[in-house]
GROMACS .gro file of N, CA and C in nm:
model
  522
    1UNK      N    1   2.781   0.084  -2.008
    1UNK     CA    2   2.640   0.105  -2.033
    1UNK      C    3   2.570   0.137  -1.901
    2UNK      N    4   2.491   0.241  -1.906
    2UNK     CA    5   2.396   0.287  -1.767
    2UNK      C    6   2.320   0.202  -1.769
    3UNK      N    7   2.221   0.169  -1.683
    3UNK     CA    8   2.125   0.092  -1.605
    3UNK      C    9   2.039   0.265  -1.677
    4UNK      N   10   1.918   0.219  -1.747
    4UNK     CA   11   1.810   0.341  -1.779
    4UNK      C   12   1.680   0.245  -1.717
    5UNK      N   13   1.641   0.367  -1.636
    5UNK     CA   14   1.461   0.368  -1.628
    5UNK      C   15   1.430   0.517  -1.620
    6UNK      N   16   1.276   0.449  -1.589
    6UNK     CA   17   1.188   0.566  -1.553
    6UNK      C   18   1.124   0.600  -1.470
    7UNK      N   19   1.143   0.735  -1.416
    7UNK     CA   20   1.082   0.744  -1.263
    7UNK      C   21   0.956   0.802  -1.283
    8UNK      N   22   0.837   0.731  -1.221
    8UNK     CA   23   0.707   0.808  -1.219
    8UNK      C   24   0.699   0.848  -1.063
    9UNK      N   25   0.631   1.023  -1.123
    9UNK     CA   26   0.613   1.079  -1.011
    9UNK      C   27   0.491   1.199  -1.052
   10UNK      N   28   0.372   1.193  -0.941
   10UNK     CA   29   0.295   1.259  -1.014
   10UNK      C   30   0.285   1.436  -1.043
   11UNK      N   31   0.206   1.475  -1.082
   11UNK     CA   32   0.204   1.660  -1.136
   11UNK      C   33   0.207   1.712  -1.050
   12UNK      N   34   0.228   1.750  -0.948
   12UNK     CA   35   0.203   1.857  -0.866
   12UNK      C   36   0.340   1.891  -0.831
   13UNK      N   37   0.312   2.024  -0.826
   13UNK     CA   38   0.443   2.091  -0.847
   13UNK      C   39   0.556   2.042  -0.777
   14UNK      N   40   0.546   2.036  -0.579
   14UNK     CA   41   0.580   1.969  -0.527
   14UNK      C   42   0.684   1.856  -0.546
   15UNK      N   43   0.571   1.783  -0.576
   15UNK     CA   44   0.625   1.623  -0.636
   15UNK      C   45   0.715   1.649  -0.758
   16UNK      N   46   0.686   1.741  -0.869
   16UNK     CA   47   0.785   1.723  -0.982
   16UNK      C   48   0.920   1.804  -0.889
   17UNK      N   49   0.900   1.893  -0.806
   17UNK     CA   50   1.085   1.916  -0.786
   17UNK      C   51   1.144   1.832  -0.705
   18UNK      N   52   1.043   1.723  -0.624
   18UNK     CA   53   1.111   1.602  -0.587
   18UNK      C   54   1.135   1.506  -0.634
   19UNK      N   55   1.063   1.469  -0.770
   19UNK     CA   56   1.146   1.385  -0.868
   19UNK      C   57   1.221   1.431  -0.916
   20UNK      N   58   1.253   1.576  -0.962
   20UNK     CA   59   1.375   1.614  -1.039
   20UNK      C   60   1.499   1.598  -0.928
   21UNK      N   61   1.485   1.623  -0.802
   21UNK     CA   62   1.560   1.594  -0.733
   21UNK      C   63   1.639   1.466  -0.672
   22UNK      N   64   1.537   1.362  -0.723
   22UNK     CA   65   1.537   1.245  -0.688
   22UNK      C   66   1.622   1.159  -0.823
   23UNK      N   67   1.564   1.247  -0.930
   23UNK     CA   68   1.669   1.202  -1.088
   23UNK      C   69   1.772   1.268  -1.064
   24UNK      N   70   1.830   1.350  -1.002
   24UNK     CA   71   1.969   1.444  -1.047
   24UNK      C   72   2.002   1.385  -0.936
   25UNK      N   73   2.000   1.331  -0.838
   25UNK     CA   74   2.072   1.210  -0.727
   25UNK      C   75   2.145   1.079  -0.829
   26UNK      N   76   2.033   1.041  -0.856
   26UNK     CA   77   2.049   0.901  -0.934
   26UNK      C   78   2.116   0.919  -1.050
   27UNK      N   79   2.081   1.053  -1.108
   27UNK     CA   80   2.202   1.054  -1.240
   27UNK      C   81   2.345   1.062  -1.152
   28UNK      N   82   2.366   1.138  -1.094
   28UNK     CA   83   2.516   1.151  -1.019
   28UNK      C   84   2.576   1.039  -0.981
   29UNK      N   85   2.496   0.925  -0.927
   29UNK     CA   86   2.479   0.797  -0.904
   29UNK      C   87   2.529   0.693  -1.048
   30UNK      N   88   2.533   0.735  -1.114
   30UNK     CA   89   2.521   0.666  -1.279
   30UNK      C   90   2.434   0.640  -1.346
   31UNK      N   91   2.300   0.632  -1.299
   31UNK     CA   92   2.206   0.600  -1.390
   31UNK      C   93   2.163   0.668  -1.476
   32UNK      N   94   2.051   0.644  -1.586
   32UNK     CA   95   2.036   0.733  -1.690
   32UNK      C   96   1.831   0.723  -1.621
   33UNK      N   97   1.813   0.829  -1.602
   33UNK     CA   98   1.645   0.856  -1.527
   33UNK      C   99   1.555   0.988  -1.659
   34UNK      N  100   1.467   0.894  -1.645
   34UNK     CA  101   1.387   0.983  -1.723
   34UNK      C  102   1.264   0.989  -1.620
   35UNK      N  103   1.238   1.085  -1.608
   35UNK     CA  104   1.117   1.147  -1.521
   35UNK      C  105   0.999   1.183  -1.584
   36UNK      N  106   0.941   1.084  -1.542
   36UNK     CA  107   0.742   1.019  -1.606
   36UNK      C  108   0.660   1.109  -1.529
   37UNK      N  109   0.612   1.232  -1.550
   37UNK     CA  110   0.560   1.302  -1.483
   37UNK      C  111   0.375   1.260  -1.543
   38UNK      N  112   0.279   1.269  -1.394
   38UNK     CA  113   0.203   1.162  -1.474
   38UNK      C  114   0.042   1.256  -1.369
   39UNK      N  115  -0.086   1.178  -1.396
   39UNK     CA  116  -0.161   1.231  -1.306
   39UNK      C  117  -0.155   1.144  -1.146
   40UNK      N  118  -0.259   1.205  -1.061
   40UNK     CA  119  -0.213   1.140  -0.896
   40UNK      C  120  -0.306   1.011  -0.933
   41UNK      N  121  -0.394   0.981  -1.000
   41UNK     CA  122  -0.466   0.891  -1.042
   41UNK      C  123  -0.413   0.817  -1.157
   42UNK      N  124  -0.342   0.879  -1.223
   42UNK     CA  125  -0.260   0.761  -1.355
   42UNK      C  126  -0.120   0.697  -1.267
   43UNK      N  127  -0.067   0.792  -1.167
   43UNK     CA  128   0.023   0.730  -1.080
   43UNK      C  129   0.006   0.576  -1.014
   44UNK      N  130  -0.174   0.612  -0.933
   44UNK     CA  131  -0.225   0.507  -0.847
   44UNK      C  132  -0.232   0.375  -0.953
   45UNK      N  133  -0.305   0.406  -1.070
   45UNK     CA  134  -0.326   0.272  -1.168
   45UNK      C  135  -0.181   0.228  -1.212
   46UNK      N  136  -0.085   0.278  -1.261
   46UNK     CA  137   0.008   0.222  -1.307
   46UNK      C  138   0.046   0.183  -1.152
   47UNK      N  139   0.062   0.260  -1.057
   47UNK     CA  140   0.155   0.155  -0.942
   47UNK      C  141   0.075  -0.001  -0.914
   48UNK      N  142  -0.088   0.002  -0.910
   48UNK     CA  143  -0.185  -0.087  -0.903
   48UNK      C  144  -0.150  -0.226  -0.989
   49UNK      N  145  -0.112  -0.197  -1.094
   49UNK     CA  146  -0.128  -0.263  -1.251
   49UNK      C  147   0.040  -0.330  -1.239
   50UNK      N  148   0.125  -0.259  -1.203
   50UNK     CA  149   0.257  -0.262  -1.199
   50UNK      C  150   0.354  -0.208  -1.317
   51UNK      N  151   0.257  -0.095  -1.361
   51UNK     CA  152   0.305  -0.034  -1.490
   51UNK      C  153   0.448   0.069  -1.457
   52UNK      N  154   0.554   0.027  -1.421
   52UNK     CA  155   0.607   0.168  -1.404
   52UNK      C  156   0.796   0.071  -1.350
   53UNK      N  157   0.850   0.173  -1.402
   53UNK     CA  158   0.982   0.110  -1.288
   53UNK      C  159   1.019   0.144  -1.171
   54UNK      N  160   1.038   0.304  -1.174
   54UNK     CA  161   1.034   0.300  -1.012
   54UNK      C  162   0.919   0.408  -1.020
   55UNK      N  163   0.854   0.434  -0.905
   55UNK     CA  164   0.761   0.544  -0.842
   55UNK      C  165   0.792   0.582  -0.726
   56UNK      N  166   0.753   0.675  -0.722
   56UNK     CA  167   0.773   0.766  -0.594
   56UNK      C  168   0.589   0.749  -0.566
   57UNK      N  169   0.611   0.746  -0.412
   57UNK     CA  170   0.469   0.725  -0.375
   57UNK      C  171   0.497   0.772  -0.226
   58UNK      N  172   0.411   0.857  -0.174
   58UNK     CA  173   0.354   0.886  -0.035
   58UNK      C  174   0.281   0.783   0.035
   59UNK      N  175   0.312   0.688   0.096
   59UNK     CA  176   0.250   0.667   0.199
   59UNK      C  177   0.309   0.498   0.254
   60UNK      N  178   0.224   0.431   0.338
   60UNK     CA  179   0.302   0.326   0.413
   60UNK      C  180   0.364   0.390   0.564
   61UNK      N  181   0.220   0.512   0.598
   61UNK     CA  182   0.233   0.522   0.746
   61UNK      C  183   0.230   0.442   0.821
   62UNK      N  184   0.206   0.498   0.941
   62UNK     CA  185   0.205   0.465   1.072
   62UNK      C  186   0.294   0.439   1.141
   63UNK      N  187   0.262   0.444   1.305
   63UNK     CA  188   0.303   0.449   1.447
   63UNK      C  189   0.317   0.235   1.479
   64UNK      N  190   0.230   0.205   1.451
   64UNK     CA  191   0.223   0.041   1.453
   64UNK      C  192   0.255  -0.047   1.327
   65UNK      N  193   0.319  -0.064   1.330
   65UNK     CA  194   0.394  -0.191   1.180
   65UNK      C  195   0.247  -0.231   1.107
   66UNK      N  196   0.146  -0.240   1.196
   66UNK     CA  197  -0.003  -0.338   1.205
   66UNK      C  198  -0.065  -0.227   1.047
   67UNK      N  199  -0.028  -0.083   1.072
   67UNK     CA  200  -0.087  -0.009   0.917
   67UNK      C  201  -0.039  -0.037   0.844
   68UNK      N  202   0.088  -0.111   0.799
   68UNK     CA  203   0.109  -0.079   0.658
   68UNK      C  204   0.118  -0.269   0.615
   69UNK      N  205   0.032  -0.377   0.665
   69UNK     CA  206   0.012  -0.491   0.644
   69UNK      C  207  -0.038  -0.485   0.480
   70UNK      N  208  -0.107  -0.363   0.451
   70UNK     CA  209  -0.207  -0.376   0.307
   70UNK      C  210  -0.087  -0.346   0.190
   71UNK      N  211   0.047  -0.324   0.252
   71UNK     CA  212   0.118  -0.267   0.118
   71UNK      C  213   0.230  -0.318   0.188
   72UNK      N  214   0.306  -0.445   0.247
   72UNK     CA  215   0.390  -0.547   0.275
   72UNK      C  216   0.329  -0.689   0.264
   73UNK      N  217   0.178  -0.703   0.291
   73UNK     CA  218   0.196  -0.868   0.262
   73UNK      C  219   0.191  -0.879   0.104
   74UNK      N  220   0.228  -1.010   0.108
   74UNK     CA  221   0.278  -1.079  -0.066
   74UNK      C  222   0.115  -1.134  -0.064
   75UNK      N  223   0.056  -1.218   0.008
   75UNK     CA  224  -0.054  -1.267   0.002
   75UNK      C  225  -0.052  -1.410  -0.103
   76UNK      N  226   0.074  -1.457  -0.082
   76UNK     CA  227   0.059  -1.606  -0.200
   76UNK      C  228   0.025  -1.572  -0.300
   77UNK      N  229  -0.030  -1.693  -0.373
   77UNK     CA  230  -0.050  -1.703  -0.499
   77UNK      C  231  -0.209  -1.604  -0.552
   78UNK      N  232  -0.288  -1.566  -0.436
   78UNK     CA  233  -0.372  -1.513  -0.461
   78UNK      C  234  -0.318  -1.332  -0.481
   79UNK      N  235  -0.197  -1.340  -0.454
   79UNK     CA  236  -0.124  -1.155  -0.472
   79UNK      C  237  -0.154  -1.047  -0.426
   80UNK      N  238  -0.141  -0.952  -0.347
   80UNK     CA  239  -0.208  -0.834  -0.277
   80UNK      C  240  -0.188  -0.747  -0.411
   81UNK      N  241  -0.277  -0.688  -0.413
   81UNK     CA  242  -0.225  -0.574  -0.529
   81UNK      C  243  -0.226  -0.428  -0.479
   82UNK      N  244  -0.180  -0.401  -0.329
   82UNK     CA  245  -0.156  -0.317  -0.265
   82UNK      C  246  -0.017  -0.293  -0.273
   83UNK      N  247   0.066  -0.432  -0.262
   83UNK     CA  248   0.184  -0.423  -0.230
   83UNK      C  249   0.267  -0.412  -0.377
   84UNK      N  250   0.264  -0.309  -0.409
   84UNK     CA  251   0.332  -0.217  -0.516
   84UNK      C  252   0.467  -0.289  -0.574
   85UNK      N  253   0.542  -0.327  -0.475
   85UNK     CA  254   0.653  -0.389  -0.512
   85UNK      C  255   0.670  -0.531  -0.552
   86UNK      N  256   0.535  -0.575  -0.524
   86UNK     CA  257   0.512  -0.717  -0.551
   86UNK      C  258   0.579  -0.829  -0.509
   87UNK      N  259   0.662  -0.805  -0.442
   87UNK     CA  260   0.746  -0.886  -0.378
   87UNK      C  261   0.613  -1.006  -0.258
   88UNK      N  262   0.696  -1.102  -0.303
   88UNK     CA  263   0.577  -1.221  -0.236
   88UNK      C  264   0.714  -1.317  -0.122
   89UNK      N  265   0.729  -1.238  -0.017
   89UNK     CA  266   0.808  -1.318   0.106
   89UNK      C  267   0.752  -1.345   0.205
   90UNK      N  268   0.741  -1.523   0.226
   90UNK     CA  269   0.682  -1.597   0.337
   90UNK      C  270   0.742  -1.562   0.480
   91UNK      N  271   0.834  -1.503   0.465
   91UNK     CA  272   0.877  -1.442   0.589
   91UNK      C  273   0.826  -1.353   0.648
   92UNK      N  274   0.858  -1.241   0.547
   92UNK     CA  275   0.751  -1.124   0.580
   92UNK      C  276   0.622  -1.116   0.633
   93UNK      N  277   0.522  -1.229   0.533
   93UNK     CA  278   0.416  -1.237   0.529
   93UNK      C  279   0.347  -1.355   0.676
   94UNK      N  280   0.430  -1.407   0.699
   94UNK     CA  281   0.444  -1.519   0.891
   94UNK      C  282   0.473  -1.396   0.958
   95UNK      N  283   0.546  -1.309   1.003
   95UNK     CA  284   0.584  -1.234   1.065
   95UNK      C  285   0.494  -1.085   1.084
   96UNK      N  286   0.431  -1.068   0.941
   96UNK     CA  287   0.310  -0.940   0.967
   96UNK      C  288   0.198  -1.060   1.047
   97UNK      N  289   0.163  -1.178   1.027
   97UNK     CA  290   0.098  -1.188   1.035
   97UNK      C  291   0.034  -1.259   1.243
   98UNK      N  292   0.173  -1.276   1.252
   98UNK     CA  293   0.220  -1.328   1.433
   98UNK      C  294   0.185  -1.183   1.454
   99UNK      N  295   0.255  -1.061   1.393
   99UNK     CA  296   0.210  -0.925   1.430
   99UNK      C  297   0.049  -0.875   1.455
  100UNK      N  298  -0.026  -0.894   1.354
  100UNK     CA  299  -0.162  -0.872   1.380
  100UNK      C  300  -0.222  -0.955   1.467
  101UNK      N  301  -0.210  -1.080   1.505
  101UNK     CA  302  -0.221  -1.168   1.553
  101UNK      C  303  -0.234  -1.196   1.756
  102UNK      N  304  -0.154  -1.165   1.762
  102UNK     CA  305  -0.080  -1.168   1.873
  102UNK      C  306  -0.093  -1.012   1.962
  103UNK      N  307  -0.169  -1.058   2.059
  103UNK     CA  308  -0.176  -0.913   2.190
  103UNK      C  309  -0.099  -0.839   2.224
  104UNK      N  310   0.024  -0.996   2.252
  104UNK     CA  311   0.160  -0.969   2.367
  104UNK      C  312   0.251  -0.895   2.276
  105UNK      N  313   0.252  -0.685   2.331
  105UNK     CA  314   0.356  -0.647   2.275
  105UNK      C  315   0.474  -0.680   2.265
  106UNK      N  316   0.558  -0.772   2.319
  106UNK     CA  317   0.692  -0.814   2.334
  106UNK      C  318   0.692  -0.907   2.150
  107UNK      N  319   0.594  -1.011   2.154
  107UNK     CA  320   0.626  -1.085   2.077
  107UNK      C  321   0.534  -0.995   1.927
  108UNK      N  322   0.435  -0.871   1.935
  108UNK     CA  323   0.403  -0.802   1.842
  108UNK      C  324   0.581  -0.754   1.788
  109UNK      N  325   0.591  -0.701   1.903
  109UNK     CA  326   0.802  -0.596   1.856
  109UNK      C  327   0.892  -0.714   1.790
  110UNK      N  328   0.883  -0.808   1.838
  110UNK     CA  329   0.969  -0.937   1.799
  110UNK      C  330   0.941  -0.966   1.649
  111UNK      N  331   0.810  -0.994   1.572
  111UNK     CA  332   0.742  -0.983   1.487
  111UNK      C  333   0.762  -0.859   1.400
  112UNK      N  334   0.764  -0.756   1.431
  112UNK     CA  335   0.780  -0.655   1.328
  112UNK      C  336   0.939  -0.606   1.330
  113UNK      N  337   1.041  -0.676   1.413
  113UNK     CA  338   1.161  -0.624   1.389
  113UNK      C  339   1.211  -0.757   1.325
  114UNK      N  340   1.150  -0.882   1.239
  114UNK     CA  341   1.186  -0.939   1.149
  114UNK      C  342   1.139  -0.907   1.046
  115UNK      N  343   1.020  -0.813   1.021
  115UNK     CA  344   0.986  -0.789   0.912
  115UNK      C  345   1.083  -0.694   0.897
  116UNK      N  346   1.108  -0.594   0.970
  116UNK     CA  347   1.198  -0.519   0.935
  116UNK      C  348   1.335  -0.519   0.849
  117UNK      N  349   1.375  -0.640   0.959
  117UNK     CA  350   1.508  -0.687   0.887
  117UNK      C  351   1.513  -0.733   0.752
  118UNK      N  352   1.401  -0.802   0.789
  118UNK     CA  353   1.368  -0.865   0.575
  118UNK      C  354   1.389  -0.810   0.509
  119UNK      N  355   1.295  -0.686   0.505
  119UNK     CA  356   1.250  -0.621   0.425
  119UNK      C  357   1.418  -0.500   0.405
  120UNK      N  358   1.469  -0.482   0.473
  120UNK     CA  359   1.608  -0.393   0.459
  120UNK      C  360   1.698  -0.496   0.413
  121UNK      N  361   1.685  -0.648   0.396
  121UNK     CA  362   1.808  -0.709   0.368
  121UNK      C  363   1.793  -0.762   0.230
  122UNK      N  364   1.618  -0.757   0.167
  122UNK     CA  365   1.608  -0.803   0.079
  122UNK      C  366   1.556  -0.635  -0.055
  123UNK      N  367   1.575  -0.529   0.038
  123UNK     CA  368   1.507  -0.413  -0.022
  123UNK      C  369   1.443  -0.414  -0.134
  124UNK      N  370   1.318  -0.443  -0.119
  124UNK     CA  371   1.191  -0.451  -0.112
  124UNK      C  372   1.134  -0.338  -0.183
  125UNK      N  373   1.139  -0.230  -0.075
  125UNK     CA  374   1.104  -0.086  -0.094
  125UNK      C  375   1.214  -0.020  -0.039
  126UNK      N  376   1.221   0.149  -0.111
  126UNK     CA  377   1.368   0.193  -0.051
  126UNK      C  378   1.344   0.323  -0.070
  127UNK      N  379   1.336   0.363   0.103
  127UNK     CA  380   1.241   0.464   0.144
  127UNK      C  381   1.369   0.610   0.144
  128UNK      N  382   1.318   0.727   0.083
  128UNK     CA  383   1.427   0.793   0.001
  128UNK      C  384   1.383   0.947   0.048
  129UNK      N  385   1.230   0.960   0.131
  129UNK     CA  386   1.229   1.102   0.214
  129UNK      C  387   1.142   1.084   0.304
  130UNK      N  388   1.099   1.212   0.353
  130UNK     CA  389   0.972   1.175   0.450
  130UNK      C  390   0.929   1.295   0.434
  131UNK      N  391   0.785   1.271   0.411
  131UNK     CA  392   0.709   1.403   0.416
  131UNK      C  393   0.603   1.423   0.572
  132UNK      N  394   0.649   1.580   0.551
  132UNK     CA  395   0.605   1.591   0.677
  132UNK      C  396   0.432   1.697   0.676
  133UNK      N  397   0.397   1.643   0.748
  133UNK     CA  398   0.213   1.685   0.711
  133UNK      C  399   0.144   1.789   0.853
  134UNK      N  400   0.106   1.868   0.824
  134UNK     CA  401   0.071   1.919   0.930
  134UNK      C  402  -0.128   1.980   0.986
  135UNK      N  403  -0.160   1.967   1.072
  135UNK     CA  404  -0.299   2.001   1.103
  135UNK      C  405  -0.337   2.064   1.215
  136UNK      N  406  -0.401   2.204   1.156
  136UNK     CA  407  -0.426   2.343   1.220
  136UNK      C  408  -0.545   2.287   1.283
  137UNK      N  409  -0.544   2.342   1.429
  137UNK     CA  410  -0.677   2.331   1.510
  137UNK      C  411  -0.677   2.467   1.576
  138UNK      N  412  -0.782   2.478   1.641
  138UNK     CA  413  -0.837   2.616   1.662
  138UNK      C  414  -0.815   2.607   1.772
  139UNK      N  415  -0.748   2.681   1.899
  139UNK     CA  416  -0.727   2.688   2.041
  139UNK      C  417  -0.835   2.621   2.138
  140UNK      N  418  -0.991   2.600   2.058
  140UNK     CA  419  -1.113   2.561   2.131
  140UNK      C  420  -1.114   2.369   2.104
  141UNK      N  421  -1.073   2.367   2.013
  141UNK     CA  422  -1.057   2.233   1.948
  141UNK      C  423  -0.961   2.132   2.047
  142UNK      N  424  -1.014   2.002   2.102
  142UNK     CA  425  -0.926   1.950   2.222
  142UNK      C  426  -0.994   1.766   2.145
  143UNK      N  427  -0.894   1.717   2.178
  143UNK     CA  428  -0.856   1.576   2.164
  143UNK      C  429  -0.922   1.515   2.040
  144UNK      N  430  -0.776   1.637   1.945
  144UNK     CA  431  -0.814   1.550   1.741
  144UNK      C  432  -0.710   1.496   1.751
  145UNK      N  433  -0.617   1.444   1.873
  145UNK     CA  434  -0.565   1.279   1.858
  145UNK      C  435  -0.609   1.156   1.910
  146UNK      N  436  -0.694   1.166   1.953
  146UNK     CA  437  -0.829   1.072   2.062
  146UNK      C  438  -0.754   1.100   2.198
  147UNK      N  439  -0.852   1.003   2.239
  147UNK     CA  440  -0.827   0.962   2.416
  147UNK      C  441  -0.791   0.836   2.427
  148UNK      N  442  -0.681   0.849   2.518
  148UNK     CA  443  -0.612   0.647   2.559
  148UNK      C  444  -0.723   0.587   2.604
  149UNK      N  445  -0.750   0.527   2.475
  149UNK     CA  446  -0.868   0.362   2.586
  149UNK      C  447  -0.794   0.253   2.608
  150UNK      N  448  -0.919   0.194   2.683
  150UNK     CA  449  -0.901   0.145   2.781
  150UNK      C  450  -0.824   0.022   2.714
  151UNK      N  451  -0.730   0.002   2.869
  151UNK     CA  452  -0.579  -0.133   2.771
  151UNK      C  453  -0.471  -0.052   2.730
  152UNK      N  454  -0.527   0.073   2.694
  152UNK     CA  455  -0.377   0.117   2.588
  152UNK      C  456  -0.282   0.219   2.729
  153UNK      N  457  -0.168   0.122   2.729
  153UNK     CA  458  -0.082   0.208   2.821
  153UNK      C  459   0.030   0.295   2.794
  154UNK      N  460  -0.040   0.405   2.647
  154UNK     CA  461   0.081   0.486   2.639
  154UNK      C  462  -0.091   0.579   2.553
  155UNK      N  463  -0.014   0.727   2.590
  155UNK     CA  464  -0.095   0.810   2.505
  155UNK      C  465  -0.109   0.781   2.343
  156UNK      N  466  -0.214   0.814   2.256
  156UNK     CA  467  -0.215   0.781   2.132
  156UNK      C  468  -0.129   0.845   2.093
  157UNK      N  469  -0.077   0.803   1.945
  157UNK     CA  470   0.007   0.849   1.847
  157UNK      C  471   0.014   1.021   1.841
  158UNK      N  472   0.125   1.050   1.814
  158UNK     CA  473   0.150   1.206   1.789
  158UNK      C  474   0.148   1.272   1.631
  159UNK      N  475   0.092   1.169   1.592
  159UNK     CA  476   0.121   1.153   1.454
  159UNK      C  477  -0.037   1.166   1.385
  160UNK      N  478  -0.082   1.234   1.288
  160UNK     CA  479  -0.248   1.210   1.225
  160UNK      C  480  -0.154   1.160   1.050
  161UNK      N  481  -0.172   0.989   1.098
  161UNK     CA  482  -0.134   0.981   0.910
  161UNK      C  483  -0.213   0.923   0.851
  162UNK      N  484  -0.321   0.821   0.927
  162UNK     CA  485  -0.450   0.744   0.845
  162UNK      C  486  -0.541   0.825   0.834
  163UNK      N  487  -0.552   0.933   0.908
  163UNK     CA  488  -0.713   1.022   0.913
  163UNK      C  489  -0.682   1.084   1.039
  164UNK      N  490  -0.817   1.184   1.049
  164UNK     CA  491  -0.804   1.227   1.182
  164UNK      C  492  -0.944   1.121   1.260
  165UNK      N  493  -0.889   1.085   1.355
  165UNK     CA  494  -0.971   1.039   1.448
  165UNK      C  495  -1.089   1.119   1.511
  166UNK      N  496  -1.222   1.055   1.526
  166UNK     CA  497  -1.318   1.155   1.616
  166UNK      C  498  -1.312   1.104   1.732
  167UNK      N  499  -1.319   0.970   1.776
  167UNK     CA  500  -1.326   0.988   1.946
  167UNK      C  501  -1.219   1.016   1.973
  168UNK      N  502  -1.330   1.153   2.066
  168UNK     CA  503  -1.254   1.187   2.193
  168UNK      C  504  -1.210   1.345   2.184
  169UNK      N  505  -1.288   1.444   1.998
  169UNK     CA  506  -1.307   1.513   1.979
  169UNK      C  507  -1.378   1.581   2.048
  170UNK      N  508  -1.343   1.703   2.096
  170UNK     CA  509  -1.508   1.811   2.148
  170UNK      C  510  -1.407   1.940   2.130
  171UNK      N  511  -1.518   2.049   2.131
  171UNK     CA  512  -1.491   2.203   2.120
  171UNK      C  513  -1.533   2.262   2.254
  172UNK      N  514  -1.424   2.335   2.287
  172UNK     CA  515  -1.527   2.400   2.427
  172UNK      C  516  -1.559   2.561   2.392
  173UNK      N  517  -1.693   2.571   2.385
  173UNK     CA  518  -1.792   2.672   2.342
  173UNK      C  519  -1.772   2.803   2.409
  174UNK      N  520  -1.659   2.776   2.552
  174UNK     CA  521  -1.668   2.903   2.610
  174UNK      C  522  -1.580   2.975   2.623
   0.00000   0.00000   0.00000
């Protein structure tokens, strides 16, 4: 007997040839996948609600472990309802939280390479591509990744995945 679910993944064209791609893996795999093709907003509520078996979902950026706290902590008995997978680990959730916590990058890295481990030993979530995003600026257009302030001893991220940042934006007019 196969193991059957259903994969939700939402309409856009995109996304449906990466769920079909993502079912014709998993069928080869043995399973039996039916592909829930759905809206980007009926996606968000059923992942919200916990309506769904597996989903495919974009996101759980960032450069610092510190972004994706809203969709890894369990949050006790009070429940995050960010964290999609619902998984509620006091480990995890001590360890994001020494992470936000705590200045000293040594013991921030120490902190997020146990969440790490957790979270890969207890798979949690089980991260299956990466999409890659890109943003056109105009040759006049200078610092839409900010400017290093002050304290920070490495240039900002190379990466725009929460937003684009304004400080530190300007155009030069000439």
């Amino acid at each position: 007997m196969k193991l059957k679910f259903g994969l939700l993944t939402p309409s856009g064209p995109a996304a449906i040839r990466l769920g079909g791609l993502l079912k014709d893996q998993m069928q080869e795999a043995g399973f039996e996948v039916d592909l829930v093709v759905t809206t980007e907003a009926d996606l968000i509520n059923r992942s919200l609600s916990g309506d769904y078996d597996i989903s495919t979902f974009r996101n759980q950026p960032g450069d610092d472990p510190d972004s994706n706290f809203n969709w890894w902590f369990g949050g006790g008995e009070t429940r995050n309802l960010l964290n999609f997978g619902r998984f509620n680990d006091p480990e995890i959730d001590k360890n994001l939280m020494a992470g936000r916590t705590n200045p000293d990058v040594e013991v921030r890295r120490a902190a997020y390479e146990d969440v790490s481990r957790q979270l890969v030993s207890q798979v949690y979530n089980y991260y299956l591509w990466f999409t890659a995003w890109g943003v056109a600026e105009a040759p006049n257009v200078h610092g839409i990744l900010g400017p290093k302030l002050p304290g920070q001893e490495q240039d900002p991220p190379a990466r725009i995945v929460t937003g684009h940042p304004v400080l530190g934006l300007w155009i030069d007019e000439g």
